[in-house]
Coordinates of C-alpha atoms (C1' of nucleotides) in Angstrom, one line a residue:
Chain A
X5 CA 107.5 54.2 90.8
X6 CA 104.9 51.9 89.2
X7 CA 105.3 49.2 91.8
X8 CA 103.7 50.0 95.2
X9 CA 106.3 51.3 97.6
X10 CA 106.5 49.3 100.8
X11 CA 108.9 50.3 103.6
X12 CA 111.0 47.6 105.3
X13 CA 113.0 49.0 108.2
X14 CA 114.8 47.5 111.2
X15 CA 115.7 48.6 114.6
X16 CA 118.9 47.8 116.5
X17 CA 117.1 45.5 118.9
X18 CA 116.3 43.0 116.2
X19 CA 112.8 44.1 115.2
X20 CA 111.5 45.3 111.8
X21 CA 108.5 47.1 110.4
X22 CA 106.7 46.7 107.1
X23 CA 104.7 49.8 106.1
X24 CA 102.7 50.3 102.9
X25 CA 99.3 50.9 101.4
X26 CA 97.9 47.6 102.5
X27 CA 100.3 46.6 105.3
X28 CA 101.4 47.9 108.7
X29 CA 103.3 45.3 110.4
X30 CA 105.8 45.4 113.3
X31 CA 107.6 42.7 115.2
X32 CA 110.6 40.4 115.4
X33 CA 112.8 40.9 112.3
X34 CA 112.6 37.3 111.2
X35 CA 108.8 37.3 111.4
X36 CA 108.4 40.6 109.5
X37 CA 111.0 39.5 107.0
X38 CA 108.9 36.4 106.3
X39 CA 105.9 38.6 105.6
X40 CA 108.1 40.7 103.3
X41 CA 109.2 37.6 101.5
X42 CA 105.6 36.7 100.8
X43 CA 104.9 40.2 99.5
X44 CA 108.0 40.1 97.3
X45 CA 106.9 36.9 95.7
X46 CA 103.2 37.7 95.4
X47 CA 102.8 41.4 94.7
X48 CA 104.3 44.1 92.5
X49 CA 106.0 46.0 95.3
X50 CA 109.2 48.1 95.6
X51 CA 110.8 47.8 99.0
X52 CA 112.0 51.1 100.5
X53 CA 114.7 51.3 103.1
X54 CA 117.0 53.9 104.6
X55 CA 120.1 51.8 103.6
X56 CA 120.3 48.1 102.6
X57 CA 123.3 47.5 104.9
X58 CA 121.2 48.1 107.9
X59 CA 117.6 47.5 107.0
X60 CA 117.8 44.7 104.5
X61 CA 120.2 42.4 106.3
X62 CA 117.4 40.2 107.5
X63 CA 116.1 39.8 104.0
X64 CA 119.5 39.0 102.5
X65 CA 120.1 36.5 105.4
X66 CA 117.0 34.5 104.6
X67 CA 117.6 34.7 100.8
X68 CA 114.7 36.9 99.9
X69 CA 115.2 37.6 96.2
X70 CA 114.0 41.3 96.5
X71 CA 112.9 42.1 92.9
X72 CA 112.7 45.9 93.3
X73 CA 113.9 48.3 96.0
X74 CA 114.6 51.9 96.7
X75 CA 117.6 52.6 98.9
X76 CA 117.3 56.1 100.4
X77 CA 121.1 56.3 101.0
X78 CA 122.0 55.4 97.4
X79 CA 119.4 57.8 96.0
X80 CA 120.8 60.5 98.2
X81 CA 124.4 59.8 97.1
X82 CA 123.1 60.1 93.5
X83 CA 121.3 63.4 94.1
X84 CA 124.0 65.3 96.0
X85 CA 127.3 63.3 95.5
X86 CA 129.8 62.1 98.1
X87 CA 129.5 59.3 100.5
X88 CA 127.7 60.6 103.6
X89 CA 124.1 59.5 103.4
X90 CA 122.7 59.0 106.9
X91 CA 118.9 59.0 107.2
X92 CA 118.9 62.4 108.9
X93 CA 120.9 64.0 106.1
X94 CA 118.9 62.3 103.3
X95 CA 115.7 63.4 105.0
X96 CA 116.8 67.0 105.5
X97 CA 118.0 67.2 101.8
X98 CA 114.7 65.7 100.5
X99 CA 112.7 68.3 102.5
X100 CA 115.0 71.2 101.7
X101 CA 116.1 71.7 105.3
X102 CA 119.4 73.4 106.1
X103 CA 122.0 70.7 106.8
X104 CA 123.7 73.1 109.2
X105 CA 120.7 72.7 111.5
X106 CA 120.9 68.8 111.6
X107 CA 120.1 67.6 115.1
X108 CA 123.1 66.0 116.7
X109 CA 122.9 62.8 118.6
X110 CA 122.7 63.2 122.4
X111 CA 126.1 63.0 123.9
X112 CA 125.1 62.5 127.5
X113 CA 126.7 65.7 128.7
X114 CA 125.9 69.4 129.4
X115 CA 125.6 70.2 125.6
X116 CA 122.4 68.1 125.4
X117 CA 120.6 70.8 127.4
X118 CA 121.6 73.4 124.8
X119 CA 120.1 71.6 121.8
X120 CA 116.4 71.4 120.9
X121 CA 114.5 68.6 122.4
X122 CA 115.1 65.5 120.3
X123 CA 112.0 63.9 121.8
X124 CA 109.7 66.7 120.8
X125 CA 108.1 65.0 117.8
X126 CA 105.1 65.6 115.6
X127 CA 105.1 61.9 114.7
X128 CA 107.2 59.2 116.4
X129 CA 110.3 60.2 114.5
X130 CA 109.8 63.6 112.9
X131 CA 110.6 66.6 115.2
X132 CA 108.4 69.7 115.3
X133 CA 111.2 71.6 113.5
X134 CA 110.9 69.2 110.6
X135 CA 114.1 67.2 111.1
X136 CA 114.3 63.6 111.9
X137 CA 115.1 62.8 115.5
X138 CA 118.9 62.4 115.9
X139 CA 118.6 59.2 117.8
X140 CA 116.4 57.5 115.3
X141 CA 118.2 54.7 113.4
X142 CA 121.3 54.8 115.7
X143 CA 122.6 51.8 117.6
X144 CA 121.2 53.2 120.9
X145 CA 117.7 53.7 119.6
X146 CA 115.0 51.6 121.3
X147 CA 111.8 52.5 119.4
X148 CA 108.4 51.3 120.5
X149 CA 106.1 49.8 117.8
X150 CA 104.5 53.2 117.0
X151 CA 107.9 54.8 116.5
X152 CA 109.2 52.0 114.3
X153 CA 106.2 52.2 112.1
X154 CA 106.6 55.9 111.8
X155 CA 110.3 55.2 110.9
X156 CA 109.0 53.2 108.0
X157 CA 106.5 55.8 106.9
X158 CA 109.3 58.4 107.0
X159 CA 111.4 56.3 104.7
X160 CA 108.4 56.1 102.3
X161 CA 107.9 59.9 102.5
X162 CA 111.6 60.5 102.0
X163 CA 111.8 58.2 99.0
X164 CA 108.8 59.9 97.3
X165 CA 110.5 63.3 97.7
X166 CA 113.8 61.9 96.3
X167 CA 112.0 60.5 93.3
X168 CA 110.5 63.8 92.6
X169 CA 113.8 65.6 92.9
X170 CA 115.5 63.0 90.7
X171 CA 112.8 63.4 88.0
X172 CA 114.0 67.0 87.8
X173 CA 117.6 66.0 87.5
X174 CA 117.2 64.2 84.2
X175 CA 115.4 61.5 82.2
X176 CA 117.5 58.6 83.6
X177 CA 118.0 59.6 87.2
X178 CA 115.1 57.6 88.7
X179 CA 116.0 54.5 86.7
X180 CA 119.6 55.0 87.9
X181 CA 118.5 55.3 91.5
X182 CA 116.6 52.0 91.1
X183 CA 119.6 50.1 89.7
X184 CA 121.9 51.6 92.3
X185 CA 119.5 50.4 94.9
X186 CA 119.5 47.0 93.4
X187 CA 123.3 47.1 93.4
X188 CA 123.3 48.0 97.1
X189 CA 121.2 44.9 97.9
X190 CA 123.4 42.8 95.6
X191 CA 126.3 43.9 97.7
X192 CA 124.7 42.2 100.7
X193 CA 124.3 39.0 98.6
X194 CA 127.9 39.2 97.5
X195 CA 129.1 39.6 101.1
X196 CA 126.8 36.7 102.1
X197 CA 127.7 34.3 99.3
X198 CA 131.4 34.9 98.9
X199 CA 133.6 34.0 95.9
X200 CA 134.1 30.2 95.5
X201 CA 137.7 29.2 95.9
X202 CA 139.8 26.0 95.5
X203 CA 141.7 26.0 98.7
X204 CA 144.3 23.4 97.6
X205 CA 145.3 25.5 94.6
X206 CA 145.4 28.6 96.7
X207 CA 147.8 27.0 99.1
X208 CA 149.9 25.7 96.3
X209 CA 150.1 29.2 94.6
X210 CA 150.9 30.9 97.8
X211 CA 153.6 28.3 98.6
X212 CA 155.2 28.9 95.2
X213 CA 155.5 32.7 95.9
X214 CA 155.9 32.9 99.7
X215 CA 157.4 29.6 100.7
X216 CA 155.9 26.9 102.8
X217 CA 153.4 27.6 105.5
X218 CA 155.4 28.6 108.7
X219 CA 155.0 26.3 111.6
X220 CA 155.6 29.0 114.2
X221 CA 156.8 32.6 114.5
X222 CA 160.4 31.7 114.5
X223 CA 159.9 29.7 111.3
X224 CA 158.1 32.7 109.8
X225 CA 161.1 34.9 110.6
X226 CA 163.4 32.4 109.1
X227 CA 161.5 32.2 105.8
X228 CA 161.3 36.0 105.7
X229 CA 165.0 36.4 106.2
X230 CA 165.6 33.8 103.5
X231 CA 163.5 35.8 101.1
X232 CA 165.5 38.9 102.0
X233 CA 168.8 37.1 101.5
X234 CA 168.0 36.4 97.9
X235 CA 168.2 40.1 97.3
X236 CA 170.9 41.2 99.7
X237 CA 173.4 38.5 98.6
X238 CA 173.9 40.7 95.5
X239 CA 175.2 43.6 97.6
X240 CA 178.0 42.5 99.9
X241 CA 178.5 44.8 102.8
X242 CA 174.9 46.1 102.8
X243 CA 173.3 43.0 104.1
X244 CA 171.5 45.0 106.8
X245 CA 169.5 47.1 104.4
X246 CA 165.8 47.0 105.3
X247 CA 164.1 46.1 102.0
X248 CA 160.8 47.4 103.4
X249 CA 162.2 50.9 103.8
X250 CA 162.1 52.7 100.5
X251 CA 164.7 55.2 101.6
X252 CA 167.2 52.5 102.5
X253 CA 166.5 50.7 99.2
X254 CA 167.1 54.0 97.3
X255 CA 170.5 54.4 99.1
X256 CA 171.4 50.8 98.3
X257 CA 170.6 51.3 94.7
X258 CA 172.6 54.5 94.5
X259 CA 175.6 52.6 96.0
X260 CA 175.6 50.2 93.1
X261 CA 175.2 53.0 90.5
X262 CA 171.5 53.1 90.0
X263 CA 170.3 56.6 90.8
X264 CA 166.5 56.9 90.8
X265 CA 164.0 59.5 92.2
X266 CA 162.0 56.6 93.8
X267 CA 162.0 52.9 93.8
X268 CA 158.7 52.2 92.0
X269 CA 158.5 49.2 89.8
X270 CA 158.2 51.1 86.5
X271 CA 161.1 53.3 87.4
X272 CA 163.3 50.3 88.3
X273 CA 162.3 48.1 85.4
X274 CA 164.7 49.6 82.9
X275 CA 167.6 49.0 85.2
X276 CA 167.0 45.2 85.4
X277 CA 170.2 44.6 83.4
X278 CA 172.2 47.3 85.1
X279 CA 172.8 45.3 88.3
X280 CA 171.6 41.9 89.5
X281 CA 170.1 43.4 92.6
X282 CA 167.4 45.3 90.7
X283 CA 165.8 42.2 89.2
X284 CA 166.1 40.4 92.5
X285 CA 164.4 43.3 94.3
X286 CA 161.5 43.4 91.8
X287 CA 161.0 39.7 92.1
X288 CA 161.2 40.0 95.9
X289 CA 158.5 42.7 95.9
X290 CA 156.2 40.4 94.0
X291 CA 156.7 37.6 96.4
X292 CA 156.5 39.9 99.4
X293 CA 153.2 41.2 98.2
X294 CA 151.7 37.7 98.1
X295 CA 153.4 36.7 101.4
X296 CA 152.0 39.7 103.3
X297 CA 148.7 40.7 101.6
X298 CA 147.5 37.5 99.9
X299 CA 149.4 34.8 101.9
X300 CA 148.4 32.3 104.5
X301 CA 147.1 34.9 106.9
X302 CA 144.8 36.2 104.3
X303 CA 143.6 32.7 103.4
X304 CA 142.9 31.8 107.0
X305 CA 141.2 35.1 107.8
X306 CA 139.1 35.7 104.7
X307 CA 138.3 32.3 103.2
X308 CA 135.6 30.5 105.2
X309 CA 135.3 26.8 106.0
X310 CA 133.0 26.6 103.0
X311 CA 136.0 27.7 100.8
X312 CA 134.5 31.1 99.9
X313 CA 136.4 34.3 100.0
X314 CA 134.3 37.0 101.7
X315 CA 134.6 40.7 102.0
X316 CA 132.5 43.8 102.4
X317 CA 131.0 45.5 99.3
X318 CA 129.8 49.0 98.6
X319 CA 127.6 49.9 95.7
X320 CA 128.8 53.5 95.0
X321 CA 132.0 54.4 96.8
X322 CA 134.5 56.9 95.6
X323 CA 134.3 59.9 93.4
X324 CA 132.5 58.5 90.4
X325 CA 130.4 55.9 92.2
X326 CA 132.1 52.7 91.3
X327 CA 131.6 49.5 93.4
X328 CA 134.3 48.7 95.8
X329 CA 135.2 45.5 97.7
X330 CA 137.4 44.5 100.5
X331 CA 139.7 41.7 101.4
X332 CA 141.3 41.4 98.0
X333 CA 138.2 40.7 96.0
X334 CA 139.0 43.6 93.7
X335 CA 142.8 43.3 93.6
X336 CA 143.6 39.7 93.7
X337 CA 146.8 39.2 91.7
X338 CA 146.3 37.4 88.4
X339 CA 148.8 34.8 89.6
X340 CA 146.3 33.7 92.2
X341 CA 143.3 33.6 89.9
X342 CA 143.6 29.9 89.1
X343 CA 142.5 29.4 92.7
X344 CA 139.1 31.0 92.0
X345 CA 137.3 27.9 90.9
X346 CA 133.6 26.8 90.6
X347 CA 132.5 24.4 93.3
X348 CA 131.3 20.8 92.5
X349 CA 128.3 20.7 90.2
X350 CA 128.8 24.3 89.2
X351 CA 130.7 26.4 86.6
X352 CA 131.4 30.1 86.2
X353 CA 129.9 32.2 83.5
X354 CA 132.5 34.9 83.1
X355 CA 131.7 38.0 81.1
X356 CA 133.4 41.3 80.6
X357 CA 132.3 44.4 78.7
X358 CA 134.5 45.2 75.7
X359 CA 135.9 48.8 75.4
X360 CA 133.2 50.0 77.7
X361 CA 134.6 53.5 78.3
X362 CA 134.9 54.8 74.7
X363 CA 131.5 53.2 74.0
X364 CA 130.1 55.0 77.1
X365 CA 131.7 58.2 75.8
X366 CA 129.8 57.8 72.6
X367 CA 126.5 57.4 74.5
X368 CA 126.9 60.2 77.0
X369 CA 128.3 62.8 74.6
X370 CA 125.8 61.9 71.8
X371 CA 128.5 61.9 69.2
X372 CA 127.0 60.3 66.1
X373 CA 130.4 59.6 64.5
X374 CA 131.7 57.8 67.6
X375 CA 128.4 56.0 67.9
X376 CA 129.0 54.7 64.4
X377 CA 132.4 53.4 65.4
X378 CA 130.7 51.4 68.3
X379 CA 129.0 49.2 65.7
X380 CA 132.3 47.5 65.2
X381 CA 133.4 44.7 67.5
X382 CA 136.7 46.5 67.8
X383 CA 135.9 50.1 68.2
X384 CA 139.5 51.2 67.6
X385 CA 139.5 49.7 64.0
X386 CA 137.1 52.2 62.5
X387 CA 138.6 55.1 64.6
X388 CA 142.1 54.2 63.2
X389 CA 140.8 54.0 59.7
X390 CA 139.0 57.4 60.0
X391 CA 142.1 59.0 61.5
X392 CA 144.4 57.3 59.0
X393 CA 146.7 55.9 61.7
X394 CA 147.6 52.5 63.0
X395 CA 145.2 50.9 65.5
X396 CA 147.6 51.2 68.5
X397 CA 148.0 54.9 67.8
X398 CA 144.2 55.4 67.6
X399 CA 143.8 53.5 70.9
X400 CA 146.3 55.6 72.7
X401 CA 144.8 58.8 71.3
X402 CA 141.2 57.8 72.5
X403 CA 142.5 56.9 76.0
X404 CA 144.6 60.1 76.1
X405 CA 141.5 62.1 75.3
X406 CA 139.4 60.5 78.0
X407 CA 142.0 60.4 80.7
X408 CA 144.2 63.4 80.0
X409 CA 147.5 61.6 79.5
X410 CA 150.3 64.0 79.4
X411 CA 153.2 61.8 78.3
X412 CA 153.5 59.9 75.1
X413 CA 153.1 60.8 71.4
X414 CA 149.3 61.1 70.9
X415 CA 149.5 64.7 69.8
X416 CA 148.9 64.3 66.0
X417 CA 146.2 61.7 66.5
X418 CA 144.5 63.9 69.1
X419 CA 144.0 66.6 66.5
X420 CA 142.5 63.9 64.2
X421 CA 140.1 63.0 67.0
X422 CA 139.0 66.7 67.3
X423 CA 138.1 66.7 63.6
X424 CA 136.5 63.3 63.5
X425 CA 134.6 63.3 66.8
X426 CA 134.0 67.0 67.7
X427 CA 130.9 66.3 69.8
X428 CA 132.7 63.8 72.1
X429 CA 135.8 65.9 72.4
X430 CA 133.8 69.0 73.3
X431 CA 132.0 66.9 76.0
X432 CA 135.3 66.0 77.5
X433 CA 136.6 69.5 77.2
X434 CA 133.6 70.8 79.0
X435 CA 134.1 68.4 81.9
X436 CA 137.8 69.4 82.1
X437 CA 136.7 73.1 82.2
X438 CA 134.2 72.4 84.9
X439 CA 136.9 70.8 86.9
X440 CA 139.1 73.9 86.6
X441 CA 136.2 76.0 87.8
X442 CA 135.4 73.6 90.7
X443 CA 131.8 73.3 89.3
X444 CA 129.8 70.2 89.9
X445 CA 129.1 67.8 87.1
X446 CA 126.5 65.0 86.6
X447 CA 127.1 61.6 85.1
X448 CA 124.9 60.4 82.4
X449 CA 122.7 58.6 85.0
X450 CA 122.5 61.7 87.1
X451 CA 125.1 61.3 89.8
X452 CA 126.5 64.5 91.1
X453 CA 130.3 64.7 91.0
X454 CA 131.4 67.5 93.3
X455 CA 134.6 69.3 92.5
X456 CA 134.6 71.9 95.3
X457 CA 136.1 69.6 97.8
X458 CA 138.8 67.8 95.8
X459 CA 142.4 68.9 95.2
X460 CA 141.8 72.3 96.9
X461 CA 144.7 72.7 99.3
X462 CA 147.4 73.6 96.8
X463 CA 150.2 75.9 97.7
X464 CA 150.2 78.9 95.3
X465 CA 153.2 77.5 93.3
X466 CA 151.2 74.2 92.8
X467 CA 147.9 75.8 91.9
X468 CA 148.1 75.3 88.2
X469 CA 149.1 71.6 88.6
X470 CA 146.2 71.0 91.0
X471 CA 143.8 72.7 88.6
X472 CA 145.0 70.5 85.8
X473 CA 144.7 67.4 88.0
X474 CA 141.2 68.4 89.0
X475 CA 140.4 68.8 85.3
X476 CA 141.6 65.3 84.5
X477 CA 139.7 64.0 87.5
X478 CA 136.5 65.6 86.2
X479 CA 137.0 64.4 82.6
X480 CA 137.6 60.8 83.9
X481 CA 134.7 60.9 86.4
X482 CA 132.0 61.6 83.9
X483 CA 133.1 58.6 81.8
X484 CA 134.1 56.2 84.6
X485 CA 131.0 57.1 86.6
X486 CA 128.6 56.7 83.7
X487 CA 130.2 53.4 82.9
X488 CA 129.8 52.3 86.5
X489 CA 126.0 53.1 86.2
X490 CA 125.6 51.0 83.0
X491 CA 127.6 48.2 84.6
X492 CA 125.3 48.2 87.7
X493 CA 122.2 48.3 85.6
X494 CA 123.5 45.3 83.7
X495 CA 124.4 43.5 86.9
X496 CA 121.0 44.2 88.4
X497 CA 119.3 42.8 85.3
X498 CA 121.5 39.7 85.2
X499 CA 120.8 39.1 88.9
X500 CA 117.1 39.2 88.2
X501 CA 116.9 37.3 85.0
X502 CA 119.3 34.4 85.9
X503 CA 118.1 33.7 89.4
X504 CA 115.6 31.0 88.5
X505 CA 118.5 29.1 87.0
X506 CA 120.2 29.0 90.4
X507 CA 122.8 31.4 89.1
X508 CA 124.4 33.8 91.6
X509 CA 126.6 36.8 90.9
X510 CA 129.8 36.2 92.9
X511 CA 132.0 38.9 91.7
X512 CA 131.6 42.4 90.2
X513 CA 134.8 44.0 88.9
X514 CA 134.0 47.3 87.2
X515 CA 133.4 45.8 83.7
X516 CA 133.4 42.1 84.5
X517 CA 130.8 39.8 86.0
X518 CA 131.4 36.3 87.4
X519 CA 128.3 34.1 87.8
X520 CA 128.4 30.8 89.8
X521 CA 125.9 28.6 87.9
X522 CA 124.7 25.0 88.3
X523 CA 126.4 23.2 85.4
X524 CA 123.4 22.2 83.3
X525 CA 122.2 25.9 83.3
X526 CA 125.5 27.4 82.1
X527 CA 124.7 28.0 78.4
X528 CA 121.2 29.4 79.2
X529 CA 122.7 31.7 81.9
X530 CA 125.3 32.9 79.4
X531 CA 122.7 33.6 76.8
X532 CA 120.5 35.6 79.3
X533 CA 123.6 37.6 80.4
X534 CA 124.2 38.7 76.9
X535 CA 120.5 39.6 76.4
X536 CA 120.6 41.5 79.7
X537 CA 123.3 43.7 78.4
X538 CA 121.4 44.6 75.2
X539 CA 118.3 45.3 77.3
X540 CA 120.0 47.4 79.9
X541 CA 122.0 49.3 77.3
X542 CA 118.9 50.1 75.3
X543 CA 117.0 51.3 78.4
X544 CA 120.0 53.3 79.5
X545 CA 120.8 55.1 76.3
X546 CA 117.2 55.2 75.1
X547 CA 118.3 54.0 71.6
X548 CA 120.3 51.4 69.8
X549 CA 122.7 53.9 68.2
X550 CA 125.5 52.9 70.6
X551 CA 126.5 49.3 70.6
X552 CA 127.9 47.5 73.7
X553 CA 129.7 44.2 73.4
X554 CA 130.3 41.5 75.9
X555 CA 132.7 38.6 75.9
X556 CA 131.0 35.8 77.8
X557 CA 132.3 32.3 78.3
X558 CA 131.7 29.2 80.5
X559 CA 134.7 28.3 82.6
X560 CA 135.7 26.3 85.6
X561 CA 138.4 28.7 86.8
X562 CA 138.4 32.4 86.6
X563 CA 141.9 32.3 85.0
X564 CA 140.8 30.1 82.1
X565 CA 141.1 31.4 78.6
X566 CA 137.9 32.7 77.1
X567 CA 136.2 30.2 74.9
Chain B
dC30 C1' 147.9 55.0 119.0
dG31 C1' 146.1 57.5 114.5
dG32 C1' 147.5 59.7 110.3
dT33 C1' 150.6 59.8 106.1
dG34 C1' 153.2 58.4 102.2
dA35 C1' 155.4 54.7 99.5
dA36 C1' 154.5 50.8 97.1
dC37 C1' 151.6 47.7 94.3
dG38 C1' 147.5 44.8 93.3
dT39 C1' 143.1 45.3 90.2
dA40 C1' 139.8 47.9 86.6
Chain C
dC24 C1' 152.5 55.5 83.7
dG25 C1' 145.7 58.5 82.9
dT26 C1' 142.0 57.9 86.6
dA27 C1' 139.9 55.1 90.6
dC28 C1' 140.0 51.9 94.8
dG29 C1' 142.1 48.5 99.0
dT30 C1' 146.0 46.7 101.8
dT31 C1' 150.4 46.6 104.0
dC32 C1' 154.5 48.6 105.7
dA33 C1' 157.5 52.1 107.9
dC34 C1' 157.6 56.4 109.7
dC35 C1' 156.1 60.5 112.2
dG36 C1' 154.2 62.9 116.0
dA37 C1' 151.5 62.6 119.9

DNA sequence: CGGTGAACGTA
DNA sequence: CGTACGTTCACCGA
């Protein structure tokens, strides 16, 4: 950490502490946040906190740009995998303490007298047995100034230990921890700023799918019954079928001669012509989805009076450490995307990474042949030519290799991949094998992917299927997880390099970024976003052998065709 | 009332 | 559908 680490931590009673080489400050959160803001602007510092969600909220609220940070929780998740990353656990891990001995929070009952004294501390927050006090950082903690300052010092100590451990993990792990930390702070900004929406268009699109806005509950029931009737009119005598009950739907379909194992869309799709009820049901499902999940209730609850859609964001949820978002931000139906529109005076810069996963595979596996293929705008073109097959066949084969597809006719092309890209294929095979053996893996950036706690409870007759599923999971995780790290490194760079233009990232979608930009700055923001990808990719891979491509365009609506 | 599976939206 | 996630619904068992 070249920049000087400075802790910024908060307490549940609205105070904060700033602790560093030249600062030791404690007081009301807004006052200390103001001091932190000055430090962020004037000095080369890296803020350290236990977790952005808790500690950095005052900084996000007042719009402090936070150039550099270290998020102990994110670094911990990177180091040991999984989601659990409380301060006590991160500290114990960093200091090599047995997690079985973690102090439990006082429960206010007889058990409290049986546990070591939580208040017996060497400093204000570290116990004599080396663990952090269990109460520290919890909602019921009321630290005095000395304790809050010690809490900040503990975060600094913990971060230093983590950095040392990550340095042993691999050459990119510290840099990954830094960009994951930046992503965690970005999550606060995303939650704060929201996604700009055009409410009138949203109302119109919802109306087209779900009908007019109900005036009361009776009206809502009437509209709902009307929607059901469009399906049930095709099956006289079965008008009382509950379309929301899959078993009843299955029975209904069987009665009209459509026998299916389940009623999923891709199972029913081939039967569209068999009976009119099938098509009606599939159309009903689509409308019902919008009516229930992305309807008026959603609009009223999740879109603020400032016409922005807000939800919670996490920086590294899930097995492979992808970002996640709530309230529909990550799964808004494409039909509704015209409603995502830049606000007056602004435009969107929309950018998505092209073919990111096979390009990431080339980087993480170190396959020189596949790296050569990444120099093409369309990676599948040189692969197809090398394999002597049509492009669609090459694409299916590459995806099959990465994800372990079992169906389909990729067989012959897969053998070609083995010959043409042996290094990449061996890398994937090794991940698959580790999955079978339940052995942990690390992504390219160093995130631990644990396989000892996933798909373990198979009955003996299902053991082989579970093993194979775990193998596919592992093979996918090293590619998807590494791609997520590159994406976050890119997003962190874009955030930093376009801020002075007034640009704000308003959506992250795995391989796609949406920037809300003052109109005059649009082209400059677009150019910087492209540069940011080349810079992050070069830093990430340590070379220019693997090329990453981005399609970036200036649009008014998210749905607009790329220019 | 909480947990589970079906279903389906996105990448 | 290959993997991943979030949300809603009906059902199940307490």
